[in-house]
Amino acid sequence: MAYNKIKTIAMSYPYQIKSLDEYKVAYQKSIEDPAAFWEDVANNFVWKKKWNSKEDVLQWNFKEPKVEWFKGAKLNITENCLDRHLEERGNQPALIWEPNSPDEQSRVLSYKKLHEKVCQFAHVLKNNGVKKGDRVCIYMGMIPQLAIAVLACARIGAIHSVIFGGFSAQSIADRLEDAQASFIITCDGAFRGAKDIPLKSVIDDALIGNKNIKRVIVCTRTRTPVSMIKGRDVWWEDEIQHVEEKGLSYIDAEEMDAEDPLFILYTSGSTGKPKGVVHTCGGYMVYTNYTFVNVFQYQPEQIHFCTADIGWITGHSYIVYGPLSAGATSLLFEGVPTFPDAGRFWDIVDKFKVNILYTAPTAIRSLMGFGLGPLQGKDLSSLKILGTVGEPINEEAWHWYDEFVGKKKCPIVDTWWQTETGGVLISNLAGITPAKPSWATLPLPGVQMLLVDENGKEVVAEGEETVAGNLCIKAPWPGILRTTYGDHERCRTNYFATYDNMYFTGDGALRDKDGNYRITGRVDDVLNVSGHRIGTAEVENAINMHAGVVESAVVGYPHDVKGQGIYAYVIYQGSHAQNTHGTGDIVRKDILQTVTRMIGAIAKPDKIQFVSGLPKTRSGKIMRRILRKIAEGETENLGDTSTLLDPGVVDEIKNGRL
Ligand code: WTA
């Protein structure tokens, strides 16, 4: 197949940090002269045109906010993820795909094959009218075509917005509207464990009343019957055939400005509907690659298995863009850790001789629950590095992972980051900087963390003590979000207005005398359920849609496997007798169904307590602190309740606790 020859840069990663001293030197340089530091890293990529001068490497202020990296430079991220590898490692596996069922054949796509498939599908997109800058919503299961769809969008400069397969039609409709999307790529269905999820049918529901969508491209996976609407819906496979018949193969990569949007990814905040976090081409590429190579200490030809879904940021950055831009082999897994049994991850590690395993604490905790049986007879000796992401990891899970999976010879990286940060910000570098169980440890080069108190005053240790505060960042790194789609003001108020001249993460943290950070959890009204971000306001809005619900308040509580569970207090048509009577259970199920409809099953409350009132201040504000304490099982020290409009309601809630 013809392709434009792109100068191949050997994958030796000159910017890979090899010792603690090198880390210190790199960190120092990145703080003293960020532009010079990132310019050196960025020189290792394929640019169609470079930035003009060092001044253009970084321009920023957090007031507006405005952040621009590599201003004026031109590139296409897919040339970095695909074309530049063809000559030297064209036959090396780029993606290994393991299906949901172990009885089905796995697939390997070499860099050459993946390049070919991406080019073909980029033609399909063009033939269907997709243009640079158009928003394309992708709602698919974890199959190779999902990665192909993402990369094909990037190839032609369309902005992809991947929506996790667990979201409901209503959630999709909201996102389509917000992103003003005009195209959808989906599947007939998706396999997930023993389930078969009818994706296309969900899309059909999401499209009722939608006037913007011009085309829905449907990929075959489950063969679930679907209704194909004339003039709107086309089959992926038919479209590929048309491209083949026309003899179309290679396609030029669209020239993108470094600051052109690459994708939108919706994520939950403390208020309102999810926001569309926007990442741009140049900075995101440099940052995901840099962090992938350094945090995991990737060595050529290693097999990297990130168990996340591409519907979340972790999949974007560490299944697709980070690994592929580094010429790595990335393993894509369609299923779940416990299907057909709790040995699934270990079978995959054994089968493909996986070297790096990157997963979530919730998965580790859930697998711990099955004991050591599922690990028996599985050869895990290929593993070199383990990683966790998404939520704090408790020491028990850390030690289990270390002892029984890593056999005490694999460094564990605890990576802290967010959808908004594009890539990892705080983590040890595997085997290079020290690990500390349940601590994310040190910030990466380029990342200037600080802790502040409620007034925004920096918290500094007097002596050797560990200090606590709200986690903020002083200056931009290349992977920082640029805006929230269609509403820049929302980006400013959410992240840059709480404290002057700082990015506020929404997390609280501790810092020890050595500068290590331990994340203690969200300090805003955002929950982290099984590593998924869910806003309490979002869940409340969904519950309140139920016809019988008068009002509700949602808080998190500690959950052994999920990290946090969702606890909902609900005022239901004037009666709270519901808690004990049979009708209560029916109402509960109806409420759960409502939440599933409005958001998706991942946001279903674990507990619903019916109450006759909520603890409110005289100004009508719900005192969540009290509700949180009760949900956590704390019934004694509820703090000052004298400012409540009706203090009596607290006793009732305490007594009715589930
Ligand atoms: C939490 C996921 C503790 C944190 C990449 C953050 C973590 C939110 C860790 C972002 C970690 C993520 N230790 N907490 N290693 N990693 N978090 O946007 O509260 O889905 O703000 O991004 O997850 O979740 P998001």
XYZ file of C-alpha atoms in Angstrom, residues 365 391-399 414-417 426-428 436-443 449-451 466-472 505 507-523:
53
model
C -10.653 -5.548 45.143
C -9.381 6.000 42.633
C -7.307 5.719 45.772
C -5.945 2.219 46.290
C -6.208 0.892 49.832
C -3.144 -0.782 51.324
C -4.741 -4.216 51.471
C -5.440 -4.209 47.733
C -1.978 -2.780 47.016
C -0.276 -5.600 48.913
C -0.250 4.434 41.414
C -1.187 6.990 38.786
C -3.266 9.997 39.745
C -4.865 12.060 37.008
C 1.318 12.256 39.868
C 2.878 8.807 39.940
C 6.056 6.999 40.728
C 4.809 4.047 48.676
C 1.681 1.901 49.125
C -1.499 3.962 48.700
C 0.489 7.078 47.799
C 0.586 8.352 44.218
C 3.964 9.832 45.232
C 5.729 12.500 43.131
C 4.481 14.869 40.450
C 1.368 20.862 42.413
C 0.520 22.693 45.570
C -1.890 22.300 48.469
C 2.634 15.674 56.669
C 0.251 18.414 55.570
C -3.237 18.311 54.057
C -5.071 20.577 51.650
C -6.894 20.975 48.397
C -4.857 19.863 45.426
C -4.090 22.623 42.906
C -8.481 19.511 40.765
C -9.385 16.471 45.074
C -7.973 16.686 48.570
C -4.500 15.362 49.311
C -1.750 14.878 51.865
C 1.910 15.659 51.258
C 4.721 14.125 53.293
C 8.125 15.569 54.056
C 9.611 14.033 50.906
C 7.069 15.706 48.657
C 4.980 12.552 48.092
C 1.256 13.030 47.547
C -1.525 10.831 48.791
C -4.926 11.541 47.278
C -7.681 11.442 49.879
C -10.627 11.796 47.515
C -12.936 14.409 46.057
C -13.718 17.455 48.124
